[in-house]
PDB file of C-alpha atoms and ligand atoms in Angstrom:
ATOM      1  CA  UNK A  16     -27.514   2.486 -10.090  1.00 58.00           C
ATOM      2  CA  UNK A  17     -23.806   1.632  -9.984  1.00 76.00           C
ATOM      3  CA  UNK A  18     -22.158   0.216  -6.574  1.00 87.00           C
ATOM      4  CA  UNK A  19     -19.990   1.523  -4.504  1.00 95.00           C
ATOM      5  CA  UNK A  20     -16.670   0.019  -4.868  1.00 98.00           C
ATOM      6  CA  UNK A  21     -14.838  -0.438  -1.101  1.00 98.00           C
ATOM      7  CA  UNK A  22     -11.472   0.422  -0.383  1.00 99.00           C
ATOM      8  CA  UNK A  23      -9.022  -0.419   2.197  1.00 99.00           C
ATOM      9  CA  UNK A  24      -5.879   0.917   2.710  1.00 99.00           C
ATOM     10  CA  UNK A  25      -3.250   0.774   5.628  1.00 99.00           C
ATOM     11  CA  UNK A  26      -1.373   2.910   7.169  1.00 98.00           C
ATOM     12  CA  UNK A  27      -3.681   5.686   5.952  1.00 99.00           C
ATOM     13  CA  UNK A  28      -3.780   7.774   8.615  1.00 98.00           C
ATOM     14  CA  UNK A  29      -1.104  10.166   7.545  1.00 98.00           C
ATOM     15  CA  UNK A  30       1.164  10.026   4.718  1.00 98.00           C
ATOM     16  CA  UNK A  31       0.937   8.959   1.040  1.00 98.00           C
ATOM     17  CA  UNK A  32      -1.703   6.383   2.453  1.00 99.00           C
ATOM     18  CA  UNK A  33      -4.189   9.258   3.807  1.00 99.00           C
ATOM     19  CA  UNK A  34      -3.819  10.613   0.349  1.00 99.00           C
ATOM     20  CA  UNK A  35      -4.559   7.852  -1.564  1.00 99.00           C
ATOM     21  CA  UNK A  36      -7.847   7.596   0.809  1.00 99.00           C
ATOM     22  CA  UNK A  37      -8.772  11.226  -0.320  1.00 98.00           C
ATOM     23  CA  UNK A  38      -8.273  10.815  -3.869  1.00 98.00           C
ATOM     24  CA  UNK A  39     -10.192   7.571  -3.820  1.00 98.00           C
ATOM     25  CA  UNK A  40     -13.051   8.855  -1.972  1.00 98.00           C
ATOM     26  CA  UNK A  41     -13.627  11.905  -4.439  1.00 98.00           C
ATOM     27  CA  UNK A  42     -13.890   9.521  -7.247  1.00 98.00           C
ATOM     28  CA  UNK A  43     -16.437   7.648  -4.889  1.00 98.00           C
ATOM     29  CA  UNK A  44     -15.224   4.702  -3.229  1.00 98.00           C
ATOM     30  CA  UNK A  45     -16.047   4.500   0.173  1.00 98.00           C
ATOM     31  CA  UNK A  46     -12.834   4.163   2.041  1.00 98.00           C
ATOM     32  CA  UNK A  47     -11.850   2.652   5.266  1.00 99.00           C
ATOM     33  CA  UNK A  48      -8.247   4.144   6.853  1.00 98.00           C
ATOM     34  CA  UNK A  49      -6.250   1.440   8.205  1.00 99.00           C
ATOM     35  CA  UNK A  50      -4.756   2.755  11.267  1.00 99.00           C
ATOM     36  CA  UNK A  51      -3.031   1.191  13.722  1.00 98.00           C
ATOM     37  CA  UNK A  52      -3.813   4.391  16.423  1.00 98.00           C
ATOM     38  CA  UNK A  53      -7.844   4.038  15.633  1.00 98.00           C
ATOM     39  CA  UNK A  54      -7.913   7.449  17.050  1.00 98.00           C
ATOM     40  CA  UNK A  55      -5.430   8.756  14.824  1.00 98.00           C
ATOM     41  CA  UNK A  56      -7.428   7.096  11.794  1.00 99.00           C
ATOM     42  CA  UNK A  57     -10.651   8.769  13.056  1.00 98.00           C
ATOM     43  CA  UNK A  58      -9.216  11.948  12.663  1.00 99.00           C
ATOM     44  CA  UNK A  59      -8.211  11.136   9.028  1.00 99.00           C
ATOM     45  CA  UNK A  60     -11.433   9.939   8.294  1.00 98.00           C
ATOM     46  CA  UNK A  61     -13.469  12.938   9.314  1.00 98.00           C
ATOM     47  CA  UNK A  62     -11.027  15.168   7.013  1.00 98.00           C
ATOM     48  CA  UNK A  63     -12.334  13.520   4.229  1.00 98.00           C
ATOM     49  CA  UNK A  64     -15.974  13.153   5.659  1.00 98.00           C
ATOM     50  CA  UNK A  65     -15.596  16.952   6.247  1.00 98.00           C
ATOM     51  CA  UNK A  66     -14.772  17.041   2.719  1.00 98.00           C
ATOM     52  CA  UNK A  67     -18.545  15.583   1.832  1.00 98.00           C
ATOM     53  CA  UNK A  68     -17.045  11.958   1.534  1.00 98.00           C
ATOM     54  CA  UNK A  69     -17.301   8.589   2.559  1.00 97.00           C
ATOM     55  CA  UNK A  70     -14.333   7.188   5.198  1.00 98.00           C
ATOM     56  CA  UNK A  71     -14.108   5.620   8.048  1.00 98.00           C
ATOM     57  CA  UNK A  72     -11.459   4.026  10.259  1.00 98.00           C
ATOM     58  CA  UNK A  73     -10.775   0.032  11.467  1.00 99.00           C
ATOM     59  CA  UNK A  74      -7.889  -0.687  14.051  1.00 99.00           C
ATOM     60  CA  UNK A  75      -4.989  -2.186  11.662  1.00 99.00           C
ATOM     61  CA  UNK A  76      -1.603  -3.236  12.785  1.00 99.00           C
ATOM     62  CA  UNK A  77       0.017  -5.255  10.107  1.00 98.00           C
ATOM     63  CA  UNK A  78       2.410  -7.185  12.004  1.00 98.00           C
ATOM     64  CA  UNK A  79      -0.564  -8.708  13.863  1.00 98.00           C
ATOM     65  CA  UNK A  80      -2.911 -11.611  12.306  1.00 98.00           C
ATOM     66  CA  UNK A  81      -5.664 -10.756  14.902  1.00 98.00           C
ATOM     67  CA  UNK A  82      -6.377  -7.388  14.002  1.00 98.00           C
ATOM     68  CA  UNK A  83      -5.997  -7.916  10.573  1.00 98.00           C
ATOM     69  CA  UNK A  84      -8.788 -10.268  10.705  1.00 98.00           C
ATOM     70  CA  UNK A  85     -10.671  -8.221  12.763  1.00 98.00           C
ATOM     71  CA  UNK A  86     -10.360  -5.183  10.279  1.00 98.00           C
ATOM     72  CA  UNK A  87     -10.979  -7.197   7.692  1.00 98.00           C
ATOM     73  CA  UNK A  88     -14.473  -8.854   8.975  1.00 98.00           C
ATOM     74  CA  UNK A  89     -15.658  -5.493  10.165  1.00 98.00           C
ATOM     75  CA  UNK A  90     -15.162  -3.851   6.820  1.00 98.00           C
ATOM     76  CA  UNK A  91     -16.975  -6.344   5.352  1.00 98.00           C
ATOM     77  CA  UNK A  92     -19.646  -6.667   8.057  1.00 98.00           C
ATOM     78  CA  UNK A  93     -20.226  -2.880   6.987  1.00 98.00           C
ATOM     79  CA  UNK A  94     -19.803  -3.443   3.675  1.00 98.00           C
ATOM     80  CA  UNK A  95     -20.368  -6.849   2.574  1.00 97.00           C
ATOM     81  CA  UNK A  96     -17.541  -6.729   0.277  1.00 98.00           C
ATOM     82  CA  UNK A  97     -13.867  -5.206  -0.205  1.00 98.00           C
ATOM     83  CA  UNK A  98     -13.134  -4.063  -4.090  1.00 98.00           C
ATOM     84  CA  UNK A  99      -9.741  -2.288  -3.300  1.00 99.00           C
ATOM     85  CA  UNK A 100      -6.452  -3.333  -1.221  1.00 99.00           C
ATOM     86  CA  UNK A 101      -3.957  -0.858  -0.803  1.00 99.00           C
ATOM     87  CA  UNK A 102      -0.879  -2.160   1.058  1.00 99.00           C
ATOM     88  CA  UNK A 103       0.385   0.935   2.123  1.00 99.00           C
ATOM     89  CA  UNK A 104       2.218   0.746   5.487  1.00 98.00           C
ATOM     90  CA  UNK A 105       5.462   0.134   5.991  1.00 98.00           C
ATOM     91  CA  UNK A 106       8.526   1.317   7.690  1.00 97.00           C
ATOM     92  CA  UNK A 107      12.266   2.450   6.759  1.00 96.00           C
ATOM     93  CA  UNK A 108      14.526   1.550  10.189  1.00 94.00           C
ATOM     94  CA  UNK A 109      17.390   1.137   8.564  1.00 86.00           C
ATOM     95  CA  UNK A 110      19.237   3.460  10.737  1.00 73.00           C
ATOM     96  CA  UNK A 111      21.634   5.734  10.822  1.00 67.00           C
ATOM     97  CA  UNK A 112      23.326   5.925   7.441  1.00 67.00           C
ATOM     98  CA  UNK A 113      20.392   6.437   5.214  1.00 71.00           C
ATOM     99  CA  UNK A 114      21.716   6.169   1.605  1.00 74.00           C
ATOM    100  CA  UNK A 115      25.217   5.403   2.721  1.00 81.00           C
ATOM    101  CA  UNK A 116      23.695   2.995   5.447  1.00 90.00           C
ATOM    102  CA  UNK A 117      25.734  -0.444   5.027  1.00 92.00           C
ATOM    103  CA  UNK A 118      24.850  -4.176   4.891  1.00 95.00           C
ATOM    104  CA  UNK A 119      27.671  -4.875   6.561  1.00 95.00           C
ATOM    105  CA  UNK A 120      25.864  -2.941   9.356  1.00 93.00           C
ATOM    106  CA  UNK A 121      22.492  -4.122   9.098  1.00 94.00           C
ATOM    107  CA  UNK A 122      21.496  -5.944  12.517  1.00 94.00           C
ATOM    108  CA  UNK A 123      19.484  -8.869  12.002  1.00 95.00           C
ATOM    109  CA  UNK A 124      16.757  -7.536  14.234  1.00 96.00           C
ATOM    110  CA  UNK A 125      16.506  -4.303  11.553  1.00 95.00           C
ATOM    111  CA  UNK A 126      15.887  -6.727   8.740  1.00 96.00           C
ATOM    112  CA  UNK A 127      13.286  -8.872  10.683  1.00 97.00           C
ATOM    113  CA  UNK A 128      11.452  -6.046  12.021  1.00 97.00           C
ATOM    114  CA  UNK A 129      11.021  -4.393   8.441  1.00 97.00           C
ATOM    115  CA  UNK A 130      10.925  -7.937   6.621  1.00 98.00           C
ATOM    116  CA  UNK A 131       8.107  -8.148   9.271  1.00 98.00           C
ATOM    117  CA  UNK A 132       6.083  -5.051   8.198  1.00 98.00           C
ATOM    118  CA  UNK A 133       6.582  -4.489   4.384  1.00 98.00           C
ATOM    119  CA  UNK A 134       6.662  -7.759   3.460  1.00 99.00           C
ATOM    120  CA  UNK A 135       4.411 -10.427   6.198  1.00 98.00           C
ATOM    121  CA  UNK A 136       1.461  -7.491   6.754  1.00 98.00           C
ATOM    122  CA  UNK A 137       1.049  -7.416   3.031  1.00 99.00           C
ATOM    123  CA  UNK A 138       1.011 -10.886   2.733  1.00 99.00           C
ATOM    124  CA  UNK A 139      -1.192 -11.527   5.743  1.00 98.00           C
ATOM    125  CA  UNK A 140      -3.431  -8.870   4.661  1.00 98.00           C
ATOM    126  CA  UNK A 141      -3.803 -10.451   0.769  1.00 99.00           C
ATOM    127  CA  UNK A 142      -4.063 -13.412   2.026  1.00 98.00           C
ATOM    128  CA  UNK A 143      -6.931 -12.325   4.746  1.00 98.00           C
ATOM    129  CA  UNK A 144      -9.049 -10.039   1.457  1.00 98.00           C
ATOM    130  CA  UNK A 145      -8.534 -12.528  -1.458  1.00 98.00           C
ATOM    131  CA  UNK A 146     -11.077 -14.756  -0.745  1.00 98.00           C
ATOM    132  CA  UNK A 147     -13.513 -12.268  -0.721  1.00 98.00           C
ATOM    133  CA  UNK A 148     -12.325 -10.576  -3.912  1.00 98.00           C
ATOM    134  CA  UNK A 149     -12.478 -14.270  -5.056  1.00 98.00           C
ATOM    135  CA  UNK A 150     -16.439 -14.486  -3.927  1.00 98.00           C
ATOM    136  CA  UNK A 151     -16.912 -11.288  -5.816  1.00 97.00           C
ATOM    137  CA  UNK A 152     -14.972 -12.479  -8.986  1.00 98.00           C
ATOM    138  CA  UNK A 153     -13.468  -8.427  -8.446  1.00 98.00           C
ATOM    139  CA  UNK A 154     -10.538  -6.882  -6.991  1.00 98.00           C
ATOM    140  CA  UNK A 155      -8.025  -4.527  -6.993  1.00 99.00           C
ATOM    141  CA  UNK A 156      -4.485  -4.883  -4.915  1.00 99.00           C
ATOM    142  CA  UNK A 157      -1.898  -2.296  -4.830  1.00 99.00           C
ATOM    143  CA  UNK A 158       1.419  -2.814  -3.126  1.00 99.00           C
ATOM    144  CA  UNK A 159       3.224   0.380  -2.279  1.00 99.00           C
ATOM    145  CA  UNK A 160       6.589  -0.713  -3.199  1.00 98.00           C
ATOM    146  CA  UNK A 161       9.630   1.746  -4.088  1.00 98.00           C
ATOM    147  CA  UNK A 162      11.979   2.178  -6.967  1.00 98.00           C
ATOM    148  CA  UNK A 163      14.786   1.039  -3.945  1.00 97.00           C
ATOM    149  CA  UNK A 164      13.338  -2.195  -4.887  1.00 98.00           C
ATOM    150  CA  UNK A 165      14.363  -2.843  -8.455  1.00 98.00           C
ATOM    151  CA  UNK A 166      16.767  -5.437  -9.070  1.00 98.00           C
ATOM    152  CA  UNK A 167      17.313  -3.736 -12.439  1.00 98.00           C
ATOM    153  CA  UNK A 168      19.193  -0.844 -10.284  1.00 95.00           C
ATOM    154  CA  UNK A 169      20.133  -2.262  -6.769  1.00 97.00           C
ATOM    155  CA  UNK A 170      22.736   0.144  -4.917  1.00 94.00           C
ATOM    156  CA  UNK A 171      23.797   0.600  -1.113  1.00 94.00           C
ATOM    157  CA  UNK A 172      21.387   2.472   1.479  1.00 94.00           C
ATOM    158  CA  UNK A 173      19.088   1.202   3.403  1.00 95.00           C
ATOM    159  CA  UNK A 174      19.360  -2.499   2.738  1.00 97.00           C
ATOM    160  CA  UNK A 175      17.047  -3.964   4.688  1.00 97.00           C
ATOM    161  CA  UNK A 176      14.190  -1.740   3.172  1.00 97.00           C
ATOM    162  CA  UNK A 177      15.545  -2.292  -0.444  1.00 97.00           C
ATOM    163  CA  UNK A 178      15.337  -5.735   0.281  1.00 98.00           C
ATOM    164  CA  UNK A 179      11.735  -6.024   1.664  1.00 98.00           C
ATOM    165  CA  UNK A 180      10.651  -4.076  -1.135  1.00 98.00           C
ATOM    166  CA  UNK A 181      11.818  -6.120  -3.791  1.00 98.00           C
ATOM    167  CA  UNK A 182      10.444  -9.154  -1.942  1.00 99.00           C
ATOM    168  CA  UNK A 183       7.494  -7.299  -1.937  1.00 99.00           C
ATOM    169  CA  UNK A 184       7.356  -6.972  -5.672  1.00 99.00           C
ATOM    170  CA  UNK A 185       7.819 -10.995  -5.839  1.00 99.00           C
ATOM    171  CA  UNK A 186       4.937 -11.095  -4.079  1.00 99.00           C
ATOM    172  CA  UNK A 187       3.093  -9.039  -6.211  1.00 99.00           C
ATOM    173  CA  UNK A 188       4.269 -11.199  -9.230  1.00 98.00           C
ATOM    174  CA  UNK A 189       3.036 -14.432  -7.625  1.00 98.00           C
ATOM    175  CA  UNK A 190      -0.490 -13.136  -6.238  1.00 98.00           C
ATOM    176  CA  UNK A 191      -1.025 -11.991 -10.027  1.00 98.00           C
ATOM    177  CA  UNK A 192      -0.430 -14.935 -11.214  1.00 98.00           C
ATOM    178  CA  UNK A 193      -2.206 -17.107  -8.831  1.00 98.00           C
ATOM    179  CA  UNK A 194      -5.011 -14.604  -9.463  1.00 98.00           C
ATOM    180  CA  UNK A 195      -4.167 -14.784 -13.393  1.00 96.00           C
ATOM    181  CA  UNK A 196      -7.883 -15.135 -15.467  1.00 94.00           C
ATOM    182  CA  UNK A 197      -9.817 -13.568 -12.850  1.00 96.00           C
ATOM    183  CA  UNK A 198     -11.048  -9.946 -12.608  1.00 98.00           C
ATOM    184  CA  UNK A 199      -8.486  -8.895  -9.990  1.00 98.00           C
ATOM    185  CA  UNK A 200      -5.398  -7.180 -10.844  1.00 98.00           C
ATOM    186  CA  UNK A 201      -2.471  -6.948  -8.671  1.00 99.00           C
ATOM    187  CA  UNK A 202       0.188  -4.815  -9.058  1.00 99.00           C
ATOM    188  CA  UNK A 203       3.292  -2.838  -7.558  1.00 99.00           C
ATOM    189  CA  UNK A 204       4.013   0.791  -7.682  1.00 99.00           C
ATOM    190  CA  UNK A 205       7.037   3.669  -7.099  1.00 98.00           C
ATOM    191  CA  UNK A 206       5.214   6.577  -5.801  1.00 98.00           C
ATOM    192  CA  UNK A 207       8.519   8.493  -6.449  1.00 98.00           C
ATOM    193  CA  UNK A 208      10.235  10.227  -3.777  1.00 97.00           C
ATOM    194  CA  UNK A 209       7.812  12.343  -1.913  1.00 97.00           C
ATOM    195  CA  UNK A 210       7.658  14.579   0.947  1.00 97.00           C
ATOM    196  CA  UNK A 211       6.603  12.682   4.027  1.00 97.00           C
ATOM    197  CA  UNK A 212       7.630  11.874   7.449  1.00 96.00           C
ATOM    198  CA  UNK A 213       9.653   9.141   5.591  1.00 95.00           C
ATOM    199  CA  UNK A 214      10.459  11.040   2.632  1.00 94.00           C
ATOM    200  CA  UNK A 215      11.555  13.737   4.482  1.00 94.00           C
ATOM    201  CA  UNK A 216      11.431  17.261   3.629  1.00 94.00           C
ATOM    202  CA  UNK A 217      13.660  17.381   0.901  1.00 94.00           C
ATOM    203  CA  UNK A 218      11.790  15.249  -1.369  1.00 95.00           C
ATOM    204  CA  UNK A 219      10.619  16.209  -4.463  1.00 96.00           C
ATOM    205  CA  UNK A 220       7.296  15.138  -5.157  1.00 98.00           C
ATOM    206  CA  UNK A 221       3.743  16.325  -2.934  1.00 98.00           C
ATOM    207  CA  UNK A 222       1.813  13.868  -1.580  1.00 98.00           C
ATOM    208  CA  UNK A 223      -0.811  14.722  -4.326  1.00 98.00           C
ATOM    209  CA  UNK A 224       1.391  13.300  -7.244  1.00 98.00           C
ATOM    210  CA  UNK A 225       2.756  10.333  -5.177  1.00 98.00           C
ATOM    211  CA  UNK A 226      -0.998   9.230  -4.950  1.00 99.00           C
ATOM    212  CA  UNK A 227      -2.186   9.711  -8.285  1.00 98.00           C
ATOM    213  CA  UNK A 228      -1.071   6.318  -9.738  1.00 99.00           C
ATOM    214  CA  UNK A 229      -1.838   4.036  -7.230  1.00 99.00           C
ATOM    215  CA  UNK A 230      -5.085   5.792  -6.907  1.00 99.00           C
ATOM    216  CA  UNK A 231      -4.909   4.442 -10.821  1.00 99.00           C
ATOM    217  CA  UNK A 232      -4.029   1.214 -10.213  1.00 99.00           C
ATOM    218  CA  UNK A 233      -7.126   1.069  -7.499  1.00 99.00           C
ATOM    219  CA  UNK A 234      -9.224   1.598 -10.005  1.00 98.00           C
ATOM    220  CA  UNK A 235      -8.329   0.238 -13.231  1.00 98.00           C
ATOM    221  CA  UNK A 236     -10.746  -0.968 -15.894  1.00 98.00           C
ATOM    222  CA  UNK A 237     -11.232  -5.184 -16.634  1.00 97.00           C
ATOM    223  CA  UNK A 238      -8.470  -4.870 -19.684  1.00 97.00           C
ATOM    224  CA  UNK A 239      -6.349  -3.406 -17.331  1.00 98.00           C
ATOM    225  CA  UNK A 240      -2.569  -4.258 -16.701  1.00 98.00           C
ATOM    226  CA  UNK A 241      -1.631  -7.156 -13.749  1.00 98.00           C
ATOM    227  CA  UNK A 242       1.442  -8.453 -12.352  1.00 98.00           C
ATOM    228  CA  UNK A 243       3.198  -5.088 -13.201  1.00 98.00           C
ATOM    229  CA  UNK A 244       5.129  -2.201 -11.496  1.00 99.00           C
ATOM    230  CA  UNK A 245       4.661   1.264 -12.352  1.00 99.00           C
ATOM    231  CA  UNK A 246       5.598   4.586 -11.890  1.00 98.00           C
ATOM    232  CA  UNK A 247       3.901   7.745 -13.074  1.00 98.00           C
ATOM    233  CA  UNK A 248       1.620   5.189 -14.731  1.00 98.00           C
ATOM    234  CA  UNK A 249       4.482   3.742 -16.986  1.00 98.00           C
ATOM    235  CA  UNK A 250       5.975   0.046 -16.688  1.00 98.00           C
ATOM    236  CA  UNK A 251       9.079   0.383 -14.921  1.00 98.00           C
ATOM    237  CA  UNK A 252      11.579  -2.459 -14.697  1.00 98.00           C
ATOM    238  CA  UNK A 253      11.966  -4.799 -12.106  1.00 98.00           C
TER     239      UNK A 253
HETATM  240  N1  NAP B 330       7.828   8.725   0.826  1.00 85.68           N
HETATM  241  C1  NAP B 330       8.535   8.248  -0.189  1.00 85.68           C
HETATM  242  O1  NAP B 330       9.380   8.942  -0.783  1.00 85.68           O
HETATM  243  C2  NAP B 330       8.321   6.833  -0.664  1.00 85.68           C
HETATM  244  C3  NAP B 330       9.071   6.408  -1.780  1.00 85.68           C
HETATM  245  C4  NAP B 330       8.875   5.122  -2.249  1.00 85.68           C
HETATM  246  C5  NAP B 330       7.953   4.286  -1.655  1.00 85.68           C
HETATM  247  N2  NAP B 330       7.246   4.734  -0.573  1.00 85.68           N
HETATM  248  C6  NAP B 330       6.292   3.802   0.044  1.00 85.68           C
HETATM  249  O2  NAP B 330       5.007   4.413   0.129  1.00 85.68           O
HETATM  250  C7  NAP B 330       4.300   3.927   1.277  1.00 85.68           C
HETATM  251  C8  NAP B 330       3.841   5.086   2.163  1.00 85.68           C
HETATM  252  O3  NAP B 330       4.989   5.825   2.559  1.00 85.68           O
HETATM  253  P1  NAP B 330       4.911   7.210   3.350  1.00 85.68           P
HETATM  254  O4  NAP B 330       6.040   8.035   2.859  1.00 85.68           O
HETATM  255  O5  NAP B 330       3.529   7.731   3.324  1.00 85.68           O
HETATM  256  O6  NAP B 330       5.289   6.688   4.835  1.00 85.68           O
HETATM  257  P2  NAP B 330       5.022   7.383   6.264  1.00 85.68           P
HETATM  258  O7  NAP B 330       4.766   8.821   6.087  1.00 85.68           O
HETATM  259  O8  NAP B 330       6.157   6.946   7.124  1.00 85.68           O
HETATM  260  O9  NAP B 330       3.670   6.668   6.753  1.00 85.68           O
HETATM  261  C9  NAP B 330       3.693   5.289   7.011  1.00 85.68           C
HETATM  262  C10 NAP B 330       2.327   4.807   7.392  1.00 85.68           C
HETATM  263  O10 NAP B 330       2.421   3.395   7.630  1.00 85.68           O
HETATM  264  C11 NAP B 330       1.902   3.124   8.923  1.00 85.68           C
HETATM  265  N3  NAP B 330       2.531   1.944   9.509  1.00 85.68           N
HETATM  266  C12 NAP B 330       3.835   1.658   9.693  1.00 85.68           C
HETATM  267  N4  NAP B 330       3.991   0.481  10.294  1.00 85.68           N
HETATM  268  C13 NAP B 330       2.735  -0.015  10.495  1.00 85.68           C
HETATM  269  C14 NAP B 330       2.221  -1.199  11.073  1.00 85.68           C
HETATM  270  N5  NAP B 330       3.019  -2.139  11.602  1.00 85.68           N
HETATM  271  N6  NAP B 330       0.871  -1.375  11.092  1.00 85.68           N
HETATM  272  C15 NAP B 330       0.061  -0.451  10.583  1.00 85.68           C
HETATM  273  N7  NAP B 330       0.483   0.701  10.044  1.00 85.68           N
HETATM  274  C16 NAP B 330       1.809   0.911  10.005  1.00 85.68           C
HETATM  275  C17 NAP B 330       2.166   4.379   9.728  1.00 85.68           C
HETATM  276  O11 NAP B 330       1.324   4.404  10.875  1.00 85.68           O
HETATM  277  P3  NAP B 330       1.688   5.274  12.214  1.00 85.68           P
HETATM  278  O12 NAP B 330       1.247   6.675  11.929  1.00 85.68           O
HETATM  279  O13 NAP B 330       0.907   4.590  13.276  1.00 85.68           O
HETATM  280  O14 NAP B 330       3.190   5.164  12.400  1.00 85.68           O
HETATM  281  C18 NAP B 330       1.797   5.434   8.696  1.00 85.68           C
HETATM  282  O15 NAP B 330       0.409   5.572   8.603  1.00 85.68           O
HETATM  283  C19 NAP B 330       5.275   2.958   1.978  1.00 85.68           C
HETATM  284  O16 NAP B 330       5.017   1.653   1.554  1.00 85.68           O
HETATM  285  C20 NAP B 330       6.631   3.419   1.470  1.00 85.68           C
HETATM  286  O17 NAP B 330       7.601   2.394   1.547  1.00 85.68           O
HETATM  287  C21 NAP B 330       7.409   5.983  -0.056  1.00 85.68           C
END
């Protein structure tokens, strides 16, 4: 019999997260939406239940500690274990602007509030489901970042997000290597640009594509890559 690997994934209740949930659950992982409407995430859960899958919902809002530790010890008071973090949510505020959007605009309250989401609730939420990947000696983090993140091909637009993301992808470098010699692999992706309420309509890729490599990185074998970032399951530079 083989187990059931467990996923969670925030800000799944719509969005490149609620397809990443799908795609996971018809390989057969048993996902749990992160949602910080639990309504809203009930209602993404049942599509894929309705589907002849395994989802459910938890309450997560990742700029707060307390219900990240309350998602997290109810997952795994269901579960007994979490194989799969997908850091998922996160927000783009920067305003009006969008591409042409200035730093010499940027409020400080723009760059706290998204420094807040994409950066602090993936770290609080790694740092809550580590442990238990540790107890396991298995796990599998994936940290939604964004090609407006590379270093290797910073421009102006939206500078607070760029910003988070590429602090997001240092944290991705240091969990890896903190985690370095044990069966979990940590890693960053660019989902491309795809059509979503923050995507917007004219972006190129479907949800379907955007999902299919961190779906990948979710579930990649023991000789598997860590401490990378990917797109369209390539290396991509930093
Ligand atoms: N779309 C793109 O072209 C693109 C490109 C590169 C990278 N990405 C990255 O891919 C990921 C998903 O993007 P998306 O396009 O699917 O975004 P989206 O459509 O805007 O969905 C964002 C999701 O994050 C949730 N969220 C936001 N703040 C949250 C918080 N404080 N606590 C809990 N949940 C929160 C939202 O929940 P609510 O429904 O409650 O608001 C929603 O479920 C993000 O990390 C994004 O930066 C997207």
């Amino acid at each position: 019999m083989t187990m059931t690997r467990v996923a969670l994934i925030s800000g799944a209740n719509r969005g490149i997260g609620f397809e990443i949930a799908r795609q996971l659950a018809r390989k057969g992982v048993a996902v749990v939406i992160g949602s910080r409407d639990l309504d809203k995430g009930r209602a993404a859960a049942q599509l894929i239940v309705d589907e002849g899958f395994t989802a459910e919902a938890v309450q997560l809002e990742i700029t707060d500690n307390t219900s990240i530790l309350a998602a997290v010890g109810t997952v795994v008071q269901r579960h007994g274990r979490i194989d799969i973090l997908v850091n998922n949510a996160a927000i783009l505020v920067d305003g009006p602007g969008g591409f042409k959007s200035s730093l010499f605009d940027l409020q400080a309250e723009t760059a706290r509030q998204t420094f807040e989401t994409n950066l602090l609730g993936p770290l609080r939420l790694t740092q809550a489901v580590v442990p238990i990947m540790q107890r396991q000696r298995y796990g599998r983090i994936v940290n939604l970042s964004s090609g407006a993140g590379q270093l290797s091909d910073m421009r102006i637009g939206f500078p607070a997000y760029r910003m988070s993301k590429t602090a997001l992808n240092a944290l991705t470098r240091i969990t890896a290597a903190e985690l370095a010699g044990v069966d979990i692999k940590v890693n960053a992706v660019c989902p491309g640009w795809v059509r979503t309420d923050m995507g917007g309509a004219e972006a190129e890729r479907p949800v379907e594509i955007g999902a299919e490599t961190p779906v990948w990185l979710a579930v990649l074998p023991e000789n598997g890559p860590t401490g990378g970032f990917f797109r369209d399951q390539r290396p991509i530079p930093w």
